[in-house]
CSV table of C-alpha atoms and ligand atoms in Angstrom, one decimal:
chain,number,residue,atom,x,y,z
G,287,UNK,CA,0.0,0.0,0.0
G,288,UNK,CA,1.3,3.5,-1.1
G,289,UNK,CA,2.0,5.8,2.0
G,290,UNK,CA,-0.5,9.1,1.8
G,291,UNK,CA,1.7,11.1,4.2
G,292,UNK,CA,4.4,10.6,7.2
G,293,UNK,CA,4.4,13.0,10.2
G,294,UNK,CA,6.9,13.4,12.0
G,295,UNK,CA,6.9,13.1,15.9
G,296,UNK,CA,9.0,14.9,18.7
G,297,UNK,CA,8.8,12.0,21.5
G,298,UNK,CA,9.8,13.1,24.8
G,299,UNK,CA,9.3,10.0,27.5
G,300,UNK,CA,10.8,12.3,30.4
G,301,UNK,CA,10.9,10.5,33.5
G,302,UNK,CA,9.7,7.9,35.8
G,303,UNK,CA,6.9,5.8,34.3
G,304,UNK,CA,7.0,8.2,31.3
G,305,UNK,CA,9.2,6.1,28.9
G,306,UNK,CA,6.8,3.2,29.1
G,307,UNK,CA,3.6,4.7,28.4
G,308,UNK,CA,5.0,6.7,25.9
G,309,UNK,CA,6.4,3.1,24.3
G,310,UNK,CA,3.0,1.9,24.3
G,311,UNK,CA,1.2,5.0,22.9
G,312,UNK,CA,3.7,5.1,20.2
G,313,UNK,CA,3.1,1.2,19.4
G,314,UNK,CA,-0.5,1.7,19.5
G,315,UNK,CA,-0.7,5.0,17.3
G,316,UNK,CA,1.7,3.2,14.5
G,317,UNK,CA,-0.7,0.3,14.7
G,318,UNK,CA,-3.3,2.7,13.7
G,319,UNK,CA,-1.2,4.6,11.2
G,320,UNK,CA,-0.4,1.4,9.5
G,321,UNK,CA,-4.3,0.9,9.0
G,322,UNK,CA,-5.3,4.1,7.8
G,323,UNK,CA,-2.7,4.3,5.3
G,324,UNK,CA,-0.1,6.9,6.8
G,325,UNK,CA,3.4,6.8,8.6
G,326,UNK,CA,4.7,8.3,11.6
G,327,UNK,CA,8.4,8.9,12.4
G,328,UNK,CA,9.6,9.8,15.7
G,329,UNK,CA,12.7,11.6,16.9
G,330,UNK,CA,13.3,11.1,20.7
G,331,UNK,CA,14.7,13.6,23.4
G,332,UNK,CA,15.9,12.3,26.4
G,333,UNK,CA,15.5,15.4,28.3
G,334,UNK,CA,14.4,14.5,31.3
G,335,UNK,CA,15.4,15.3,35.3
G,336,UNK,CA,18.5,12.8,34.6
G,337,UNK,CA,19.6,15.0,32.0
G,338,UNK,CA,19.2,17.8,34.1
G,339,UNK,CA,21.2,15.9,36.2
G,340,UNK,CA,23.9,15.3,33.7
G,341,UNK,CA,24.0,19.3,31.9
G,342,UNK,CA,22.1,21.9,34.6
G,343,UNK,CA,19.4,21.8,32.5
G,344,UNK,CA,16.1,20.2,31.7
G,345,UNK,CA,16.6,20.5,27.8
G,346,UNK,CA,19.2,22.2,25.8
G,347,UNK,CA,19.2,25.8,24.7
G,348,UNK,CA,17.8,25.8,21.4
G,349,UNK,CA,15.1,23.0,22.7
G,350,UNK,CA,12.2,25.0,22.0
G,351,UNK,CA,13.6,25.9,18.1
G,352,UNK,CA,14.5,22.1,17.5
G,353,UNK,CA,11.2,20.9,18.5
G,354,UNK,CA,9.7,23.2,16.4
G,355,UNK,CA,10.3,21.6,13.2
G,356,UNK,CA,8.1,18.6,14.3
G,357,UNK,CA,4.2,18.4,13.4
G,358,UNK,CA,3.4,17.6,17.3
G,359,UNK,CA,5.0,16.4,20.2
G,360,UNK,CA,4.2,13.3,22.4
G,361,UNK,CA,5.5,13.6,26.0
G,362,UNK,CA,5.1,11.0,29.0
G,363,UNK,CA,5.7,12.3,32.4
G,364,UNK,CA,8.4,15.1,33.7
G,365,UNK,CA,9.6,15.3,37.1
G,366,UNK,CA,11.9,13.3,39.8
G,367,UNK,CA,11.3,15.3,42.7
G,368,UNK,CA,14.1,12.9,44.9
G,369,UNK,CA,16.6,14.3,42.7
G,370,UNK,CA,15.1,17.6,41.0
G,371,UNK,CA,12.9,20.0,42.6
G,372,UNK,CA,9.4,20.3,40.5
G,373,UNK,CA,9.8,23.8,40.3
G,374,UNK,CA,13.0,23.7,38.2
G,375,UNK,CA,11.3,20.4,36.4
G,376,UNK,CA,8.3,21.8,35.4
G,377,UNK,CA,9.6,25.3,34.7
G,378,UNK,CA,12.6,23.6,32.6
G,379,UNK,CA,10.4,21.9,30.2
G,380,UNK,CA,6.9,21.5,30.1
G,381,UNK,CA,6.2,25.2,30.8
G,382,UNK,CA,8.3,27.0,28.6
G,383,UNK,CA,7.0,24.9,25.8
G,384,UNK,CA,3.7,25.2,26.2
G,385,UNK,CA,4.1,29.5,26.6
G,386,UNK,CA,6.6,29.0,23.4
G,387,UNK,CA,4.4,27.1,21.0
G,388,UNK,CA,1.6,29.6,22.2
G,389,UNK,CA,-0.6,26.0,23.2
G,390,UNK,CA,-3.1,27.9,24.8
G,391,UNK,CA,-6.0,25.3,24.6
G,392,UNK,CA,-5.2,22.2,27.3
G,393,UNK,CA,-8.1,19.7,26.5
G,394,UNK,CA,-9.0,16.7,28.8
G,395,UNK,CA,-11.7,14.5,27.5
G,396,UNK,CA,-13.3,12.8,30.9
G,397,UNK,CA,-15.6,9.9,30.4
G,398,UNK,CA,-15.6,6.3,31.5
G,399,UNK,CA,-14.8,3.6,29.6
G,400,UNK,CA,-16.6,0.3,29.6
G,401,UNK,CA,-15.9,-1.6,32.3
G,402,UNK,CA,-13.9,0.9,34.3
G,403,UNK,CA,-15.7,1.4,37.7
G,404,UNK,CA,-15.8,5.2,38.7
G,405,UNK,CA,-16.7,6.5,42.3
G,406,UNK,CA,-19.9,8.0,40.8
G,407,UNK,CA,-23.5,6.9,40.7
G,408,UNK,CA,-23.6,8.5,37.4
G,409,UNK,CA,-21.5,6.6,34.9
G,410,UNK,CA,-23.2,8.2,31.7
G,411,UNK,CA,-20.8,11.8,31.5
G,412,UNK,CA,-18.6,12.7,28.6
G,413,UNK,CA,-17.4,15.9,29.9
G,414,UNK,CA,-14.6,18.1,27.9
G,415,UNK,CA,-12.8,20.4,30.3
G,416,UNK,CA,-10.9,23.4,28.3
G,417,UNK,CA,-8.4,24.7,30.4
G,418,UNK,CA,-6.8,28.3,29.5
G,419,UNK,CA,-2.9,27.2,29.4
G,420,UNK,CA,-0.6,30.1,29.1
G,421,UNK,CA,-1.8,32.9,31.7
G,422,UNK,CA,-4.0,33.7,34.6
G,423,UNK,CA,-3.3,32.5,37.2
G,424,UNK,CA,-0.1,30.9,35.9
G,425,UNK,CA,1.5,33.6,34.4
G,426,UNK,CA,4.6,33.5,36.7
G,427,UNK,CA,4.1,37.9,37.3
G,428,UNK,CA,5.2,38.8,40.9
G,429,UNK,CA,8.1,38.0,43.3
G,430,UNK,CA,9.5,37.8,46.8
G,431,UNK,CA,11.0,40.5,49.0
G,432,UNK,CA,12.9,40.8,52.4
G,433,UNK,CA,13.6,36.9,51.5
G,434,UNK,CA,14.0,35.0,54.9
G,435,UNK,CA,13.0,37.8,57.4
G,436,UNK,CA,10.3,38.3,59.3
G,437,UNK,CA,8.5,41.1,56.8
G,438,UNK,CA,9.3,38.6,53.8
G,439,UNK,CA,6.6,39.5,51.1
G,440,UNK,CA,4.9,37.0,48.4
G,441,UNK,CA,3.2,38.1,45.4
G,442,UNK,CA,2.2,36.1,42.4
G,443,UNK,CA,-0.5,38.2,40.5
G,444,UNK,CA,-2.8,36.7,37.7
G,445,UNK,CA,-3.0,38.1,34.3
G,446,UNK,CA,-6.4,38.0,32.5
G,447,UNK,CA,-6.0,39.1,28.5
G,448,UNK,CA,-8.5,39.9,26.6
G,449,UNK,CA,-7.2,38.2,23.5
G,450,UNK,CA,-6.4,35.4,26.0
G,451,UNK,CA,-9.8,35.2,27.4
G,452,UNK,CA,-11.5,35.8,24.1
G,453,UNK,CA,-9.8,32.9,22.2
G,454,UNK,CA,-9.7,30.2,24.9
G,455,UNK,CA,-13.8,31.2,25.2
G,456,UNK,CA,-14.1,30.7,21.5
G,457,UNK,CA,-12.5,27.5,21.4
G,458,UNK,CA,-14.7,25.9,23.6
G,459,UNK,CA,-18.1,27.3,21.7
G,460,UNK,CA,-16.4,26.0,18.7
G,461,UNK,CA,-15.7,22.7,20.3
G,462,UNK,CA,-19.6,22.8,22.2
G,463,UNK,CA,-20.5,23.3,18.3
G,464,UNK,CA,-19.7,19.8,17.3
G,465,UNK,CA,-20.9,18.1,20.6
G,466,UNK,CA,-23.7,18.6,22.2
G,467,UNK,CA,-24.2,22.6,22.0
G,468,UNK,CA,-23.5,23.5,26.0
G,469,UNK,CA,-20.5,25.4,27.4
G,470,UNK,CA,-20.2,26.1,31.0
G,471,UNK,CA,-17.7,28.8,31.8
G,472,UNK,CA,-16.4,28.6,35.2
G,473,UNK,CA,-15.6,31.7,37.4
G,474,UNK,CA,-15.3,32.8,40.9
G,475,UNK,CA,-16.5,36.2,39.9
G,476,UNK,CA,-18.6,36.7,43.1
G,477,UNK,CA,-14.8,37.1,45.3
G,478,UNK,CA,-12.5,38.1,42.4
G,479,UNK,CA,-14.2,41.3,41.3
G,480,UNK,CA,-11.6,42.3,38.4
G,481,UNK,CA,-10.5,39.5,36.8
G,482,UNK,CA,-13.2,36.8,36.7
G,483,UNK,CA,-15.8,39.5,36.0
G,484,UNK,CA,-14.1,40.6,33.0
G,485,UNK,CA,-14.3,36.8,32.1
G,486,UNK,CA,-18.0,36.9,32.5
G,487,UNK,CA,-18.2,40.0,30.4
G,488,UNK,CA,-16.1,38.4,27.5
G,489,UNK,CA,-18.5,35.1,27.9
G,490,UNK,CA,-21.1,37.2,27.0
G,491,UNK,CA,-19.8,39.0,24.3
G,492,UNK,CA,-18.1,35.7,23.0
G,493,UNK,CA,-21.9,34.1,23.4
G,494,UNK,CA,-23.6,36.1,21.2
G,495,UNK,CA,-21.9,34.9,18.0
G,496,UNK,CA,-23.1,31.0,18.9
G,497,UNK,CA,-26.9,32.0,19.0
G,498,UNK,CA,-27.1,27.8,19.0
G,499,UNK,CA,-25.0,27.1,21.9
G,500,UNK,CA,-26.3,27.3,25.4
G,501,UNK,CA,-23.8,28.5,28.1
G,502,UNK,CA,-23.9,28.2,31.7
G,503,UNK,CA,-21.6,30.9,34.4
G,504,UNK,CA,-20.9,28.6,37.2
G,505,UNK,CA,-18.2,29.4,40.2
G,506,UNK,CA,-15.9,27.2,40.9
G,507,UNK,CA,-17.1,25.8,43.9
G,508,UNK,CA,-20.4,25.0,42.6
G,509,UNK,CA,-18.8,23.2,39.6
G,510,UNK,CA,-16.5,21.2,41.7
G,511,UNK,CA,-19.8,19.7,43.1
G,512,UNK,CA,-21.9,19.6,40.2
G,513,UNK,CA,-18.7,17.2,38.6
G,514,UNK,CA,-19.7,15.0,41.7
G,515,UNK,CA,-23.4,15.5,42.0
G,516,UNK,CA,-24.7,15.6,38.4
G,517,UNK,CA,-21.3,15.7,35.8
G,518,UNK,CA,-24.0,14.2,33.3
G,519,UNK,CA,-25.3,17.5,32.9
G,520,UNK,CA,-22.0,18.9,31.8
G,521,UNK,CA,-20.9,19.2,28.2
G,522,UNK,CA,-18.0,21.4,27.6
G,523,UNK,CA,-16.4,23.3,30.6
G,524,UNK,CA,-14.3,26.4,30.3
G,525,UNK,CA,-11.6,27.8,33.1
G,526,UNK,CA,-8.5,29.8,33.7
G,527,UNK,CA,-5.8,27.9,34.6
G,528,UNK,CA,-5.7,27.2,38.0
G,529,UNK,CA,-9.4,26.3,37.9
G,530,UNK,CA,-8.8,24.0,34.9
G,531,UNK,CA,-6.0,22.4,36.6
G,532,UNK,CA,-7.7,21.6,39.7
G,533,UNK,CA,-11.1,20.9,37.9
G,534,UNK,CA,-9.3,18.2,35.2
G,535,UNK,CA,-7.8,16.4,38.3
G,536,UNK,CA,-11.3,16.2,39.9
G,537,UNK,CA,-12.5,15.2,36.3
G,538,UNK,CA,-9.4,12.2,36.3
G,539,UNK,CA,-10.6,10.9,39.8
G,540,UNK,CA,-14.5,10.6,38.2
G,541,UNK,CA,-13.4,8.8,35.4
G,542,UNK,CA,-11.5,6.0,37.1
G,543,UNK,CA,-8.2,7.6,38.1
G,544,UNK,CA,-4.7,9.5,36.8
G,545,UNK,CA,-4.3,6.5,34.0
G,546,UNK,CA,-7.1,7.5,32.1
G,547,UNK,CA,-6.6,10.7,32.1
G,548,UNK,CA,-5.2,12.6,28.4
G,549,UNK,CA,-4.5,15.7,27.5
G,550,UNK,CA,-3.8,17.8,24.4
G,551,UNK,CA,-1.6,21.0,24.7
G,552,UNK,CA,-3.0,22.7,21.5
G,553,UNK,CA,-2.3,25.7,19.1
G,554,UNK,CA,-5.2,26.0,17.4
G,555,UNK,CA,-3.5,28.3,14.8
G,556,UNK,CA,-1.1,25.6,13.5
G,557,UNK,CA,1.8,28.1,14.0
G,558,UNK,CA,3.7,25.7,16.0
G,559,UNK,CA,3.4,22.3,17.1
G,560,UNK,CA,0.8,21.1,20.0
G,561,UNK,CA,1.5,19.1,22.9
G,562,UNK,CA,-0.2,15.3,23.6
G,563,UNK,CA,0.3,14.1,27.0
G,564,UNK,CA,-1.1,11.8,29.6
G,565,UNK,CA,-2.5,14.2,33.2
G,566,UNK,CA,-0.4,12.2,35.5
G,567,UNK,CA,3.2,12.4,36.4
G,568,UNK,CA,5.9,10.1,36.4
G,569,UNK,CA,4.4,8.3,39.3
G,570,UNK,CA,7.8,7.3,41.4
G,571,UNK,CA,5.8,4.9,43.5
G,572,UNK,CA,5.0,2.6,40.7
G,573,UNK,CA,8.1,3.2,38.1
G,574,UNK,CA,10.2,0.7,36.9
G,575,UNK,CA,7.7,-1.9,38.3
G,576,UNK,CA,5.8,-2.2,34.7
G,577,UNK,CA,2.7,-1.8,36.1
G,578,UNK,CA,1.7,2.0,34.9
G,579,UNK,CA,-1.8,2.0,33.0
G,580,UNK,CA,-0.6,3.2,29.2
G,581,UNK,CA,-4.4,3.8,28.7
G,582,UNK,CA,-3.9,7.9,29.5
G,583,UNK,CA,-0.9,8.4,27.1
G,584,UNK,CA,-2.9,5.8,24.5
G,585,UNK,CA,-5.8,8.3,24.4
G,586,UNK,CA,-3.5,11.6,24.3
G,587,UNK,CA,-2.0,9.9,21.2
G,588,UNK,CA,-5.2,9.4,19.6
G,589,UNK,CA,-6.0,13.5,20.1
G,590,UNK,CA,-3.0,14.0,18.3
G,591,UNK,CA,-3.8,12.1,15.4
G,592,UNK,CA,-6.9,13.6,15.7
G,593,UNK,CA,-5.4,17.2,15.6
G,594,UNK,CA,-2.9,15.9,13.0
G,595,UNK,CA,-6.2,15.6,11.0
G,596,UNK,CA,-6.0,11.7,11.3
G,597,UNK,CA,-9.6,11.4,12.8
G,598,UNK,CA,-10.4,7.9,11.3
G,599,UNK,CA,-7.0,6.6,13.0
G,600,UNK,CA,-7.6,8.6,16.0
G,601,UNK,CA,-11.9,6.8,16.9
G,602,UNK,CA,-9.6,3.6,15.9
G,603,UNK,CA,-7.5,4.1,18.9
G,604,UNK,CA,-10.6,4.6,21.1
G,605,UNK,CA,-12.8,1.9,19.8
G,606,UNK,CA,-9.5,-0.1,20.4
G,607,UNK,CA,-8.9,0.8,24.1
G,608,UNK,CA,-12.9,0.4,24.8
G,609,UNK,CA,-12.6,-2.8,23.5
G,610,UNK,CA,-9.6,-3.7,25.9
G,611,UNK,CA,-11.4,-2.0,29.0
G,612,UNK,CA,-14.6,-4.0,28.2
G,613,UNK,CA,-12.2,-7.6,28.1
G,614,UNK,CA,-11.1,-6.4,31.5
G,615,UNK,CA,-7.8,-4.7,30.7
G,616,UNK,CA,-6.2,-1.9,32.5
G,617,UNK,CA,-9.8,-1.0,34.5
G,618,UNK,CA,-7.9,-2.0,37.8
G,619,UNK,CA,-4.8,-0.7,38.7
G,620,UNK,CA,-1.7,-2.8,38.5
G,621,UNK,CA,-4.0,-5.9,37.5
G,622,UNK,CA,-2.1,-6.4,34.5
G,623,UNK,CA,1.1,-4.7,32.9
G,624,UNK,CA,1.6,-2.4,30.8
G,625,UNK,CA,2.6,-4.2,28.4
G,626,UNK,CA,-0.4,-6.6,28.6
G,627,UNK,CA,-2.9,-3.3,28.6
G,628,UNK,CA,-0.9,-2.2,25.5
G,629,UNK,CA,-1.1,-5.7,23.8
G,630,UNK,CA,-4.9,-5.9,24.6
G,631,UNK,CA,-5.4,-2.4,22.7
G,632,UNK,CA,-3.0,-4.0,20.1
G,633,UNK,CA,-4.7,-6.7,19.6
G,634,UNK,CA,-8.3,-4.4,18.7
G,635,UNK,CA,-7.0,-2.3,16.6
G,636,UNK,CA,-5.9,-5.6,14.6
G,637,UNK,CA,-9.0,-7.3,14.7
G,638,UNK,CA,-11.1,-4.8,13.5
B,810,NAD,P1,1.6,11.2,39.6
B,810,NAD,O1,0.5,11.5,38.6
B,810,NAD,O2,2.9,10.9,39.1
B,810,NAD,O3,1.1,10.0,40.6
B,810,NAD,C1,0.0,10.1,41.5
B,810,NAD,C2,-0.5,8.7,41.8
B,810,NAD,O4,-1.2,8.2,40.7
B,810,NAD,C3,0.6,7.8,42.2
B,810,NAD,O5,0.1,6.9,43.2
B,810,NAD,C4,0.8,7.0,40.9
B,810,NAD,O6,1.3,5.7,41.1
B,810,NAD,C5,-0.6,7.0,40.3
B,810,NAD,N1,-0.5,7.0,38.8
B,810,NAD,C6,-0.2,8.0,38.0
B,810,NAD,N2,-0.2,7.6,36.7
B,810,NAD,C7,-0.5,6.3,36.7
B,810,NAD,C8,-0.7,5.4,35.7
B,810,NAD,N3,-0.5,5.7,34.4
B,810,NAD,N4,-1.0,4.1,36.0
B,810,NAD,C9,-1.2,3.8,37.3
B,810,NAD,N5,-1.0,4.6,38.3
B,810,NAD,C10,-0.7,5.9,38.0
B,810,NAD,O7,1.7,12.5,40.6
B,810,NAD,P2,2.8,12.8,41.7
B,810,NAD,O8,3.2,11.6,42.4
B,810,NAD,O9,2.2,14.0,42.4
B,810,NAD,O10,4.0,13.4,40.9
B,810,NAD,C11,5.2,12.7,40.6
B,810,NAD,C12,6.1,13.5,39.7
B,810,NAD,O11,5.4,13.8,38.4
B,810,NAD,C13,6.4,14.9,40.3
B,810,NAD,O12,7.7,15.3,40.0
B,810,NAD,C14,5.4,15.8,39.6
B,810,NAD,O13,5.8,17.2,39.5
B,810,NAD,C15,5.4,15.2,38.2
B,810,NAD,N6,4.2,15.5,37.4
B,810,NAD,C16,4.4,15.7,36.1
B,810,NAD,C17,3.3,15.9,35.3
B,810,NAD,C18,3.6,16.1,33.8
B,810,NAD,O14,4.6,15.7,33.3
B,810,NAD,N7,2.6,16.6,33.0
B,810,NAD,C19,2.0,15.9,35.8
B,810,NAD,C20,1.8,15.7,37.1
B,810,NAD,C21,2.9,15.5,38.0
């Protein structure tokens, strides 16, 4: 069969359990590739908390430029905190790339697959958290004075755009458009009187150009219970960064737990590459033990064949790992290995 087209792939395992479920994702989405008629090449870059270890820093100086000639970038897990603080891990690597590539859409698709037992009574949610990924609360603005002395001073101060706002708004009534029409924009605007009310405002604004989609304000509190309460009456959720980050892990815990949990880091302009990456981290208490769930990383590679406008490959990947979960695979944790999980999903997307 004649090869339509070859993309070609930054990998970056990182550390802990990153390197195997980024092993398995890669198997799985060359699996996929193979069927549908297109080819995937990967580069790898070990950088990593060992190669901070090894050169003072988490990747070289012209990381951000040499990852920037590849159509999208699969990562597995950064950080070693034994050896490498997670401040210098996370603002070595994952940070500056997604602030560089200007990935200001984080996506986390939260819904149960068969089989997979959640805490919930309600097992019927397929929620789709946006998370704003390059300011607010996240920006990195403010500092310390009088360091170590009794009048020592913290600030860290949020920055709210209104390009920023505006375009992470739109991206969710755009993705709303092809689901089922409902965005919920979450705020705290009743105690942050500046910032999350000019959110609000832009909602508003942003909402009257999708006459067909309904949106919701919610505050954060109230949508931290309704994910417990009644998450089947979510569609797409909207939120700053700190809310998103704190709202995706609550949306990882009702789906089943960190390893079915993906993510895409995406610039929806296409003027650099976007980011696919599992929500968990490079769980020391279970690495080198073969016994991390692959199923998170799977699904992140799927969004970026999706992205990579691969969408038949990318519903082959998730019919795949549905069948696995619904034969029993990878719905408990450490019940089988990863290599068994990844074979399962192998074994679907070959039968099919
Ligand atoms: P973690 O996500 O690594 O682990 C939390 C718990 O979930 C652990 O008990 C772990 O065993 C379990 N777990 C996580 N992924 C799993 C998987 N695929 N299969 C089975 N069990 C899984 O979070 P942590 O322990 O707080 O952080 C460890 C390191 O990872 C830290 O250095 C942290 O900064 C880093 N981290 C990195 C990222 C990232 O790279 N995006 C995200 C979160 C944490």
């Amino acid at each position: 069969m004649s090869v339509a087209k070859t993309y070609d792939i930054a990998l970056v395992p990182g550390d802990g359990i990153g390197p195997d479920v980024t092993k398995a994702a890669w198997a799985v989405a060359e699996a996929a590739a193979a069927r549908d008629g297109f080819a995937l090449t990967a580069t790898t870059y070990p950088w990593s908390c060992n190669y901070y270890l090894e050169t003072g820093r988490m990747m070289p100086e012209d990381g951000i430029e040499t990852l920037r000639g590849h159509d999208a970038i699969l990562l597995g897990a950064v950080g070693w905190p034994a050896t490498v603080p997670d401040s210098v891990s996370l603002h070595g690597l994952l940070l500056p790339i997604r602030k560089a590539f200007d990935q200001y859409a984080n996506i986390r698709p939260h819904r149960l697959l068969p089989g997979v037992e959640g805490p919930l009574k309600s097992e019927t949610f397929d929620i789709l958290c946006i998370r704003e990924n390059t300011e607010g609360e996240y920006s990195g603005a403010g500092g310390r004075v009088h360091q170590g002395t009794a009048d020592e001073v913290a600030v860290e101060t949020a920055i709210f755009t209104r390009t920023g706002v505006e375009r992470i708004l739109r991206f969710a009534f755009e993705a709303a458009k092809g689901r089922r029409g409902r965005v919920a924009s979450v705020t705290k605007s009743n105690a942050q009187k500046h910032s999350m009310v000019f959110w609000d405002e832009i909602t508003r604004l942003v909402a009257a150009d999708y006459p067909d989609v309904e949106v919701t304000s919610y505050h954060i509190d109230a949508m931290a219970a309704r994910m417990v309460m009644a998450p089947e009456t979510l569609d797409v959720v909207v939120a700053s960064n700190l809310f998103g980050d704190i709202l995706t892990d609550l949306g990882a815990a009702i789906q089943g737990g960190l390893g079915f949990a993906a993510s895409a880091n995406v610039n929806p302009t296409r003027s650099a590459p976007s980011m696919f990456e599992p929500v968990h981290g490079s769980a020391p208490d279970i690495a080198g033990k073969g016994l991390a769930n692959p199923l998170a990383a799977i699904w992140s590679a799927a969004m970026m064949l999706d992205h990579l406008g691969e969408g038949q490959a990318s519903a082959r990947i998730l019919r795949a790992m549905e069948a696995a979960t619904a034969r029993g695979f990878g719905i408990r944790p450490g019940a089988q290995t990863t290599d068994a999980i990844t074979d399962a999903v192998l074994t679907a997307i070959n039968e099919e």
